[in-house]
RNA sequence: GGGCGCUUAGCUCAGCGGGAGAGCACUCGGCUUACACCCGAGCGGUCACUGGUUCGAUCCCAGUAGCGCCCACCA
């Protein structure tokens, strides 16, 4: 055994040094020749490459890496690729602001386009570019971002195989996403439908149920007068600007106030349109005046009424969030048409003002608008309330309209192993609440195009019923550039020819296929069979409804099985005040600064202290402790190795001293507990157990035996201590390796060839063979503790010599050797056991 | 409105049927030849509240309150 020790061990620069060597040695490269049962495959969450790195990234990816390193040391071949989620709106938005451009699909491609020198974030000053130019800029910027991300992960010590990196927008990912879609289409799981759709007027795209969030928004109840042959009817609304699109009044069938009116009509204020008064159970007699106006469309309840009462669709809100410019033909009176002309082309906000003013002037507004706060639906990435417009969109069945499918998906959720288990409730909650199929088409630019075209008939009308699909061997395709089989470019957009579907897919339509993308489904069947279904999906809890659910859905539809066996859910990072971090508060620390200050091992320690699924406060103090643990490991290792330096390899059979045996017996227990915890994804418990033992090892055991280990006259005792120290260090370094990959690798290199991360995880059998019991260590720790307490109480230095220590109640079989170790460590002139009737240990100290 | 989780020392959190714990912070004492990026000792808690089960409850059950998150057709 060769031992090479540094004079002054340090954590500085370990990250760069070992990242370099691990890369050169291809330490984490996946060996694809391994059989399926020996492979541990991880469906890594591809982070959104939107330019900002967050400590939350360090937090959750460390959790996964700990599991990956543990499994690797168990002898599993770990399939651990990294992906970049670079497709979709976040990238588009970042490119717009970063370069000061906006996409105008009607423009031709500009060769060698260079973005403006001084980019403007104002939409009006942004330079319009073609879709192809725009997509090129997206690719360019995401490559920059990806380099920054990779540098961070390497610094953190995430042990991914960088040779297998994928991007959700790359050719293979687009091909797989399009193939997946076409197969859904083939099986009837994907379909095109024209329907009321939640619509973001800022981004001008449809939005899916999974991307919605409610926000408390200020609004106001306006009480309006509808005219009726009998008496006027008062209705309350928060959307008076939709009055011109009012198609009915609805009250509860049980509401005696309105029962006589059902079947009659009322006349709308201002616009003088006659609308029917109908009954529907969703109308709530306790809300407002108990009767509501139905507009197309103010909210999702309007959609329900419209569908179930079979009302007409006179929409007035355009896709840009403005009232339509043309006066609708159902408004026939002159005064009605005049009022509409006043709001035509206005935003809904100014239209509301105008309508309220007109109602007031006309005496059709009762009292003042009453301000309220109410929940309004927003696109989670948007800033303005969603409108509802009717549009043609692609959907994938998800159980929202099919009870059998819903039940099947709930069964899949229950089949999956969840860590922590209670997160299953989130999944079930979501699936049970689904109300419609998954809307996957987006009217955006940087994404995977929907790979279909539509034939045009002789009059140039689009035939949406028989989409033209490409041969899957051609994927990926862009229908705006590529041609359907049997057509020529000259036929694009002309009668008898074809048109491309202009939309791209929802980013989740690609992200829901990450197990297939990472495993190279349909591209590399041999690989796919070895890694799919994946062993583990790690992810955060707020995307259970989107990412986790859609991935389960796609695998269920495509493969008839789960995409992974287990899912491990990470919590959120909160700032020390238990709030989410924000840049405006100025409490955000960039991950790189933290990694430099505390070392990657220190930051990883903090991450590992966050239990699976638990929200965790960002805590620099915890990183400091982690750094201390890593430094302690360096120093203790150096010390141990300096003692055994000239002793060569000492066989474990040399461990004959009861105290030494006890240490190894207790360490065996730690190995069992840590292994069990890690196998169950409880990395926090594994670390706690290991860490607690390690501090006892340093503070107590090392102090107790170091003099004996040095003592060349006590040949047997010295050899026993040295063998124990070396074995215990060896095992503890391996137990800590998943948590502190840099410090443990550094230490390991002092007396081993090869990486600690490819050596074997410790097993209790390595330690229990020496015999003995666990008790002597506890006894010795108790006695040395009493000695320390006595010295502290008496105001003595720990170095102060004590005249005599007597221990009563000591088990005679423990022998004198134990007390000799304690006596030396405690600087006691004379220490002896005194026979006692009682089993209870008592220590008597004479100064 | 429905669901899930949390509430233990100043802070961050373990423990989850029979002795209330750790780290940090704080106080005191130590340059003890691995480590002063250190070591030792100490102070500190009606385990949210109310009932119930039990010989016994921080731990089980029911309810209450507060906090957080997820979901919901919120005129």
PDB file of N, CA, C and O in Angstrom, chain A residues 373-426:
ATOM      1  N   UNK A 373     -62.792  41.117  -5.087  1.00  0.00           N
ATOM      2  CA  UNK A 373     -61.625  40.373  -5.553  1.00  0.00           C
ATOM      3  C   UNK A 373     -62.125  38.977  -5.882  1.00  0.00           C
ATOM      4  O   UNK A 373     -62.842  38.365  -5.089  1.00  0.00           O
ATOM      5  N   UNK A 374     -61.778  38.489  -7.032  1.00  0.00           N
ATOM      6  CA  UNK A 374     -62.223  37.138  -7.353  1.00  0.00           C
ATOM      7  C   UNK A 374     -61.140  36.402  -8.129  1.00  0.00           C
ATOM      8  O   UNK A 374     -60.217  37.003  -8.685  1.00  0.00           O
ATOM      9  N   UNK A 375     -61.265  35.067  -8.127  1.00  0.00           N
ATOM     10  CA  UNK A 375     -60.268  34.247  -8.808  1.00  0.00           C
ATOM     11  C   UNK A 375     -60.527  34.290 -10.300  1.00  0.00           C
ATOM     12  O   UNK A 375     -61.632  34.079 -10.761  1.00  0.00           O
ATOM     13  N   UNK A 376     -59.492  34.574 -11.050  1.00  0.00           N
ATOM     14  CA  UNK A 376     -59.600  34.643 -12.506  1.00  0.00           C
ATOM     15  C   UNK A 376     -58.520  33.758 -13.099  1.00  0.00           C
ATOM     16  O   UNK A 376     -57.426  33.641 -12.538  1.00  0.00           O
ATOM     17  N   UNK A 377     -58.837  33.127 -14.228  1.00  0.00           N
ATOM     18  CA  UNK A 377     -57.874  32.205 -14.821  1.00  0.00           C
ATOM     19  C   UNK A 377     -56.834  32.949 -15.660  1.00  0.00           C
ATOM     20  O   UNK A 377     -57.179  33.801 -16.465  1.00  0.00           O
ATOM     21  N   UNK A 378     -55.581  32.564 -15.409  1.00  0.00           N
ATOM     22  CA  UNK A 378     -54.456  33.109 -16.165  1.00  0.00           C
ATOM     23  C   UNK A 378     -53.653  31.941 -16.733  1.00  0.00           C
ATOM     24  O   UNK A 378     -53.634  30.850 -16.164  1.00  0.00           O
ATOM     25  N   UNK A 379     -52.977  32.211 -17.836  1.00  0.00           N
ATOM     26  CA  UNK A 379     -51.910  31.320 -18.287  1.00  0.00           C
ATOM     27  C   UNK A 379     -50.775  31.490 -17.281  1.00  0.00           C
ATOM     28  O   UNK A 379     -50.462  32.606 -16.893  1.00  0.00           O
ATOM     29  N   UNK A 380     -50.180  30.378 -16.842  1.00  0.00           N
ATOM     30  CA  UNK A 380     -49.213  30.491 -15.754  1.00  0.00           C
ATOM     31  C   UNK A 380     -48.017  31.371 -16.115  1.00  0.00           C
ATOM     32  O   UNK A 380     -47.354  31.895 -15.250  1.00  0.00           O
ATOM     33  N   UNK A 381     -47.734  31.533 -17.400  1.00  0.00           N
ATOM     34  CA  UNK A 381     -46.628  32.390 -17.803  1.00  0.00           C
ATOM     35  C   UNK A 381     -47.098  33.754 -18.286  1.00  0.00           C
ATOM     36  O   UNK A 381     -46.306  34.542 -18.777  1.00  0.00           O
ATOM     37  N   UNK A 382     -48.387  34.021 -18.200  1.00  0.00           N
ATOM     38  CA  UNK A 382     -48.938  35.247 -18.767  1.00  0.00           C
ATOM     39  C   UNK A 382     -49.286  36.278 -17.707  1.00  0.00           C
ATOM     40  O   UNK A 382     -49.281  35.997 -16.515  1.00  0.00           O
ATOM     41  N   UNK A 383     -49.581  37.487 -18.169  1.00  0.00           N
ATOM     42  CA  UNK A 383     -49.857  38.584 -17.261  1.00  0.00           C
ATOM     43  C   UNK A 383     -51.278  39.120 -17.390  1.00  0.00           C
ATOM     44  O   UNK A 383     -51.657  40.013 -16.648  1.00  0.00           O
ATOM     45  N   UNK A 384     -52.035  38.631 -18.361  1.00  0.00           N
ATOM     46  CA  UNK A 384     -53.389  39.139 -18.543  1.00  0.00           C
ATOM     47  C   UNK A 384     -54.375  37.978 -18.443  1.00  0.00           C
ATOM     48  O   UNK A 384     -54.058  36.853 -18.808  1.00  0.00           O
ATOM     49  N   UNK A 385     -55.583  38.286 -17.947  1.00  0.00           N
ATOM     50  CA  UNK A 385     -56.573  37.212 -17.808  1.00  0.00           C
ATOM     51  C   UNK A 385     -56.844  36.561 -19.163  1.00  0.00           C
ATOM     52  O   UNK A 385     -56.772  37.214 -20.205  1.00  0.00           O
ATOM     53  N   UNK A 386     -57.133  35.271 -19.118  1.00  0.00           N
ATOM     54  CA  UNK A 386     -57.405  34.542 -20.352  1.00  0.00           C
ATOM     55  C   UNK A 386     -58.788  34.894 -20.880  1.00  0.00           C
ATOM     56  O   UNK A 386     -59.712  35.155 -20.116  1.00  0.00           O
ATOM     57  N   UNK A 387     -58.904  34.940 -22.182  1.00  0.00           N
ATOM     58  CA  UNK A 387     -60.207  35.044 -22.813  1.00  0.00           C
ATOM     59  C   UNK A 387     -60.560  33.649 -23.342  1.00  0.00           C
ATOM     60  O   UNK A 387     -59.729  32.747 -23.343  1.00  0.00           O
ATOM     61  N   UNK A 388     -61.798  33.508 -23.776  1.00  0.00           N
ATOM     62  CA  UNK A 388     -62.196  32.244 -24.362  1.00  0.00           C
ATOM     63  C   UNK A 388     -62.607  32.516 -25.801  1.00  0.00           C
ATOM     64  O   UNK A 388     -63.496  33.333 -26.051  1.00  0.00           O
ATOM     65  N   UNK A 389     -61.921  31.908 -26.740  1.00  0.00           N
ATOM     66  CA  UNK A 389     -62.282  32.093 -28.143  1.00  0.00           C
ATOM     67  C   UNK A 389     -62.519  30.721 -28.762  1.00  0.00           C
ATOM     68  O   UNK A 389     -62.061  29.710 -28.247  1.00  0.00           O
ATOM     69  N   UNK A 390     -63.218  30.723 -29.850  1.00  0.00           N
ATOM     70  CA  UNK A 390     -63.460  29.466 -30.540  1.00  0.00           C
ATOM     71  C   UNK A 390     -62.381  29.274 -31.597  1.00  0.00           C
ATOM     72  O   UNK A 390     -62.105  30.176 -32.379  1.00  0.00           O
ATOM     73  N   UNK A 391     -61.743  28.121 -31.544  1.00  0.00           N
ATOM     74  CA  UNK A 391     -60.687  27.883 -32.521  1.00  0.00           C
ATOM     75  C   UNK A 391     -60.517  26.381 -32.746  1.00  0.00           C
ATOM     76  O   UNK A 391     -60.988  25.558 -31.966  1.00  0.00           O
ATOM     77  N   UNK A 392     -59.832  26.073 -33.840  1.00  0.00           N
ATOM     78  CA  UNK A 392     -59.594  24.676 -34.190  1.00  0.00           C
ATOM     79  C   UNK A 392     -58.258  24.259 -33.599  1.00  0.00           C
ATOM     80  O   UNK A 392     -57.247  24.910 -33.839  1.00  0.00           O
ATOM     81  N   UNK A 393     -58.247  23.194 -32.812  1.00  0.00           N
ATOM     82  CA  UNK A 393     -57.041  22.780 -32.106  1.00  0.00           C
ATOM     83  C   UNK A 393     -56.921  21.267 -32.105  1.00  0.00           C
ATOM     84  O   UNK A 393     -57.907  20.547 -32.282  1.00  0.00           O
ATOM     85  N   UNK A 394     -55.673  20.835 -31.883  1.00  0.00           N
ATOM     86  CA  UNK A 394     -55.415  19.402 -31.732  1.00  0.00           C
ATOM     87  C   UNK A 394     -55.498  18.997 -30.262  1.00  0.00           C
ATOM     88  O   UNK A 394     -55.016  19.701 -29.388  1.00  0.00           O
ATOM     89  N   UNK A 395     -56.080  17.835 -30.045  1.00  0.00           N
ATOM     90  CA  UNK A 395     -56.224  17.311 -28.687  1.00  0.00           C
ATOM     91  C   UNK A 395     -55.683  15.883 -28.639  1.00  0.00           C
ATOM     92  O   UNK A 395     -55.689  15.164 -29.633  1.00  0.00           O
ATOM     93  N   UNK A 396     -55.225  15.482 -27.425  1.00  0.00           N
ATOM     94  CA  UNK A 396     -54.902  14.074 -27.173  1.00  0.00           C
ATOM     95  C   UNK A 396     -55.788  13.617 -26.020  1.00  0.00           C
ATOM     96  O   UNK A 396     -55.942  14.333 -25.020  1.00  0.00           O
ATOM     97  N   UNK A 397     -56.370  12.444 -26.158  1.00  0.00           N
ATOM     98  CA  UNK A 397     -57.240  11.940 -25.105  1.00  0.00           C
ATOM     99  C   UNK A 397     -56.435  11.730 -23.823  1.00  0.00           C
ATOM    100  O   UNK A 397     -55.300  11.249 -23.855  1.00  0.00           O
ATOM    101  N   UNK A 398     -57.021  12.137 -22.702  1.00  0.00           N
ATOM    102  CA  UNK A 398     -56.301  12.016 -21.435  1.00  0.00           C
ATOM    103  C   UNK A 398     -57.183  11.538 -20.295  1.00  0.00           C
ATOM    104  O   UNK A 398     -56.805  11.606 -19.139  1.00  0.00           O
ATOM    105  N   UNK A 399     -58.380  11.063 -20.622  1.00  0.00           N
ATOM    106  CA  UNK A 399     -59.273  10.598 -19.569  1.00  0.00           C
ATOM    107  C   UNK A 399     -60.260  11.654 -19.120  1.00  0.00           C
ATOM    108  O   UNK A 399     -61.178  11.374 -18.365  1.00  0.00           O
ATOM    109  N   UNK A 400     -60.064  12.891 -19.570  1.00  0.00           N
ATOM    110  CA  UNK A 400     -60.971  13.968 -19.171  1.00  0.00           C
ATOM    111  C   UNK A 400     -62.375  13.783 -19.717  1.00  0.00           C
ATOM    112  O   UNK A 400     -63.331  14.330 -19.175  1.00  0.00           O
ATOM    113  N   UNK A 401     -62.498  13.029 -20.785  1.00  0.00           N
ATOM    114  CA  UNK A 401     -63.824  12.799 -21.371  1.00  0.00           C
ATOM    115  C   UNK A 401     -64.093  11.314 -21.562  1.00  0.00           C
ATOM    116  O   UNK A 401     -64.907  10.927 -22.374  1.00  0.00           O
ATOM    117  N   UNK A 402     -63.334  10.491 -20.813  1.00  0.00           N
ATOM    118  CA  UNK A 402     -63.446   9.039 -21.011  1.00  0.00           C
ATOM    119  C   UNK A 402     -63.174   8.354 -19.673  1.00  0.00           C
ATOM    120  O   UNK A 402     -62.037   8.267 -19.220  1.00  0.00           O
ATOM    121  N   UNK A 403     -64.259   7.917 -19.029  1.00  0.00           N
ATOM    122  CA  UNK A 403     -64.139   7.358 -17.678  1.00  0.00           C
ATOM    123  C   UNK A 403     -63.230   6.123 -17.629  1.00  0.00           C
ATOM    124  O   UNK A 403     -62.509   5.912 -16.667  1.00  0.00           O
ATOM    125  N   UNK A 404     -63.275   5.292 -18.665  1.00  0.00           N
ATOM    126  CA  UNK A 404     -62.439   4.084 -18.655  1.00  0.00           C
ATOM    127  C   UNK A 404     -60.967   4.452 -18.670  1.00  0.00           C
ATOM    128  O   UNK A 404     -60.157   3.887 -17.926  1.00  0.00           O
ATOM    129  N   UNK A 405     -60.629   5.409 -19.523  1.00  0.00           N
ATOM    130  CA  UNK A 405     -59.237   5.846 -19.592  1.00  0.00           C
ATOM    131  C   UNK A 405     -58.824   6.495 -18.278  1.00  0.00           C
ATOM    132  O   UNK A 405     -57.732   6.284 -17.774  1.00  0.00           O
ATOM    133  N   UNK A 406     -59.724   7.283 -17.718  1.00  0.00           N
ATOM    134  CA  UNK A 406     -59.430   7.932 -16.435  1.00  0.00           C
ATOM    135  C   UNK A 406     -59.134   6.879 -15.370  1.00  0.00           C
ATOM    136  O   UNK A 406     -58.139   6.995 -14.643  1.00  0.00           O
ATOM    137  N   UNK A 407     -59.943   5.846 -15.311  1.00  0.00           N
ATOM    138  CA  UNK A 407     -59.707   4.787 -14.322  1.00  0.00           C
ATOM    139  C   UNK A 407     -58.382   4.090 -14.570  1.00  0.00           C
ATOM    140  O   UNK A 407     -57.646   3.772 -13.644  1.00  0.00           O
ATOM    141  N   UNK A 408     -58.072   3.857 -15.827  1.00  0.00           N
ATOM    142  CA  UNK A 408     -56.820   3.177 -16.162  1.00  0.00           C
ATOM    143  C   UNK A 408     -55.619   4.021 -15.723  1.00  0.00           C
ATOM    144  O   UNK A 408     -54.623   3.504 -15.210  1.00  0.00           O
ATOM    145  N   UNK A 409     -55.736   5.350 -15.895  1.00  0.00           N
ATOM    146  CA  UNK A 409     -54.628   6.223 -15.514  1.00  0.00           C
ATOM    147  C   UNK A 409     -54.501   6.318 -13.994  1.00  0.00           C
ATOM    148  O   UNK A 409     -53.394   6.383 -13.458  1.00  0.00           O
ATOM    149  N   UNK A 410     -55.631   6.313 -13.308  1.00  0.00           N
ATOM    150  CA  UNK A 410     -55.578   6.292 -11.843  1.00  0.00           C
ATOM    151  C   UNK A 410     -54.897   5.014 -11.357  1.00  0.00           C
ATOM    152  O   UNK A 410     -54.114   5.035 -10.406  1.00  0.00           O
ATOM    153  N   UNK A 411     -55.174   3.910 -12.056  1.00  0.00           N
ATOM    154  CA  UNK A 411     -54.529   2.637 -11.679  1.00  0.00           C
ATOM    155  C   UNK A 411     -53.026   2.711 -11.922  1.00  0.00           C
ATOM    156  O   UNK A 411     -52.226   2.191 -11.134  1.00  0.00           O
ATOM    157  N   UNK A 412     -52.621   3.359 -12.995  1.00  0.00           N
ATOM    158  CA  UNK A 412     -51.184   3.529 -13.248  1.00  0.00           C
ATOM    159  C   UNK A 412     -50.534   4.343 -12.121  1.00  0.00           C
ATOM    160  O   UNK A 412     -49.429   4.048 -11.683  1.00  0.00           O
ATOM    161  N   UNK A 413     -51.219   5.373 -11.687  1.00  0.00           N
ATOM    162  CA  UNK A 413     -50.678   6.199 -10.598  1.00  0.00           C
ATOM    163  C   UNK A 413     -50.455   5.370  -9.343  1.00  0.00           C
ATOM    164  O   UNK A 413     -49.441   5.508  -8.663  1.00  0.00           O
ATOM    165  N   UNK A 414     -51.409   4.499  -9.056  1.00  0.00           N
ATOM    166  CA  UNK A 414     -51.304   3.682  -7.853  1.00  0.00           C
ATOM    167  C   UNK A 414     -50.220   2.617  -8.004  1.00  0.00           C
ATOM    168  O   UNK A 414     -49.624   2.170  -7.021  1.00  0.00           O
ATOM    169  N   UNK A 415     -49.952   2.243  -9.235  1.00  0.00           N
ATOM    170  CA  UNK A 415     -48.946   1.210  -9.513  1.00  0.00           C
ATOM    171  C   UNK A 415     -47.534   1.768  -9.322  1.00  0.00           C
ATOM    172  O   UNK A 415     -46.593   1.045  -9.000  1.00  0.00           O
ATOM    173  N   UNK A 416     -47.395   3.068  -9.505  1.00  0.00           N
ATOM    174  CA  UNK A 416     -46.089   3.718  -9.395  1.00  0.00           C
ATOM    175  C   UNK A 416     -45.681   3.821  -7.923  1.00  0.00           C
ATOM    176  O   UNK A 416     -46.511   4.065  -7.066  1.00  0.00           O
ATOM    177  N   UNK A 417     -44.372   3.610  -7.648  1.00  0.00           N
ATOM    178  CA  UNK A 417     -43.882   3.783  -6.273  1.00  0.00           C
ATOM    179  C   UNK A 417     -43.535   5.252  -6.067  1.00  0.00           C
ATOM    180  O   UNK A 417     -42.684   5.781  -6.764  1.00  0.00           O
ATOM    181  N   UNK A 418     -44.170   5.880  -5.114  1.00  0.00           N
ATOM    182  CA  UNK A 418     -43.989   7.316  -4.865  1.00  0.00           C
ATOM    183  C   UNK A 418     -43.128   7.548  -3.631  1.00  0.00           C
ATOM    184  O   UNK A 418     -43.353   6.948  -2.586  1.00  0.00           O
ATOM    185  N   UNK A 419     -42.176   8.457  -3.784  1.00  0.00           N
ATOM    186  CA  UNK A 419     -41.396   8.897  -2.618  1.00  0.00           C
ATOM    187  C   UNK A 419     -41.479  10.412  -2.538  1.00  0.00           C
ATOM    188  O   UNK A 419     -40.973  11.075  -3.439  1.00  0.00           O
ATOM    189  N   UNK A 420     -42.103  10.988  -1.530  1.00  0.00           N
ATOM    190  CA  UNK A 420     -42.834  10.333  -0.458  1.00  0.00           C
ATOM    191  C   UNK A 420     -44.210   9.859  -0.949  1.00  0.00           C
ATOM    192  O   UNK A 420     -44.743  10.398  -1.908  1.00  0.00           O
ATOM    193  N   UNK A 421     -44.761   8.866  -0.240  1.00  0.00           N
ATOM    194  CA  UNK A 421     -45.957   8.177  -0.710  1.00  0.00           C
ATOM    195  C   UNK A 421     -47.166   9.106  -0.850  1.00  0.00           C
ATOM    196  O   UNK A 421     -47.996   8.905  -1.735  1.00  0.00           O
ATOM    197  N   UNK A 422     -47.249  10.124   0.004  1.00  0.00           N
ATOM    198  CA  UNK A 422     -48.470  10.939  -0.011  1.00  0.00           C
ATOM    199  C   UNK A 422     -48.607  11.796  -1.272  1.00  0.00           C
ATOM    200  O   UNK A 422     -49.652  12.390  -1.505  1.00  0.00           O
ATOM    201  N   UNK A 423     -47.548  11.877  -2.086  1.00  0.00           N
ATOM    202  CA  UNK A 423     -47.644  12.673  -3.308  1.00  0.00           C
ATOM    203  C   UNK A 423     -48.587  12.033  -4.332  1.00  0.00           C
ATOM    204  O   UNK A 423     -49.032  12.695  -5.272  1.00  0.00           O
ATOM    205  N   UNK A 424     -48.881  10.758  -4.155  1.00  0.00           N
ATOM    206  CA  UNK A 424     -49.850  10.110  -5.040  1.00  0.00           C
ATOM    207  C   UNK A 424     -51.176  10.868  -5.027  1.00  0.00           C
ATOM    208  O   UNK A 424     -51.865  10.951  -6.048  1.00  0.00           O
ATOM    209  N   UNK A 425     -51.516  11.449  -3.880  1.00  0.00           N
ATOM    210  CA  UNK A 425     -52.792  12.158  -3.763  1.00  0.00           C
ATOM    211  C   UNK A 425     -52.867  13.314  -4.760  1.00  0.00           C
ATOM    212  O   UNK A 425     -53.933  13.613  -5.299  1.00  0.00           O
ATOM    213  N   UNK A 426     -51.714  13.962  -5.011  1.00  0.00           N
ATOM    214  CA  UNK A 426     -51.716  15.071  -5.964  1.00  0.00           C
ATOM    215  C   UNK A 426     -52.100  14.576  -7.366  1.00  0.00           C
ATOM    216  O   UNK A 426     -52.836  15.222  -8.087  1.00  0.00           O
TER     217      UNK A 426
END
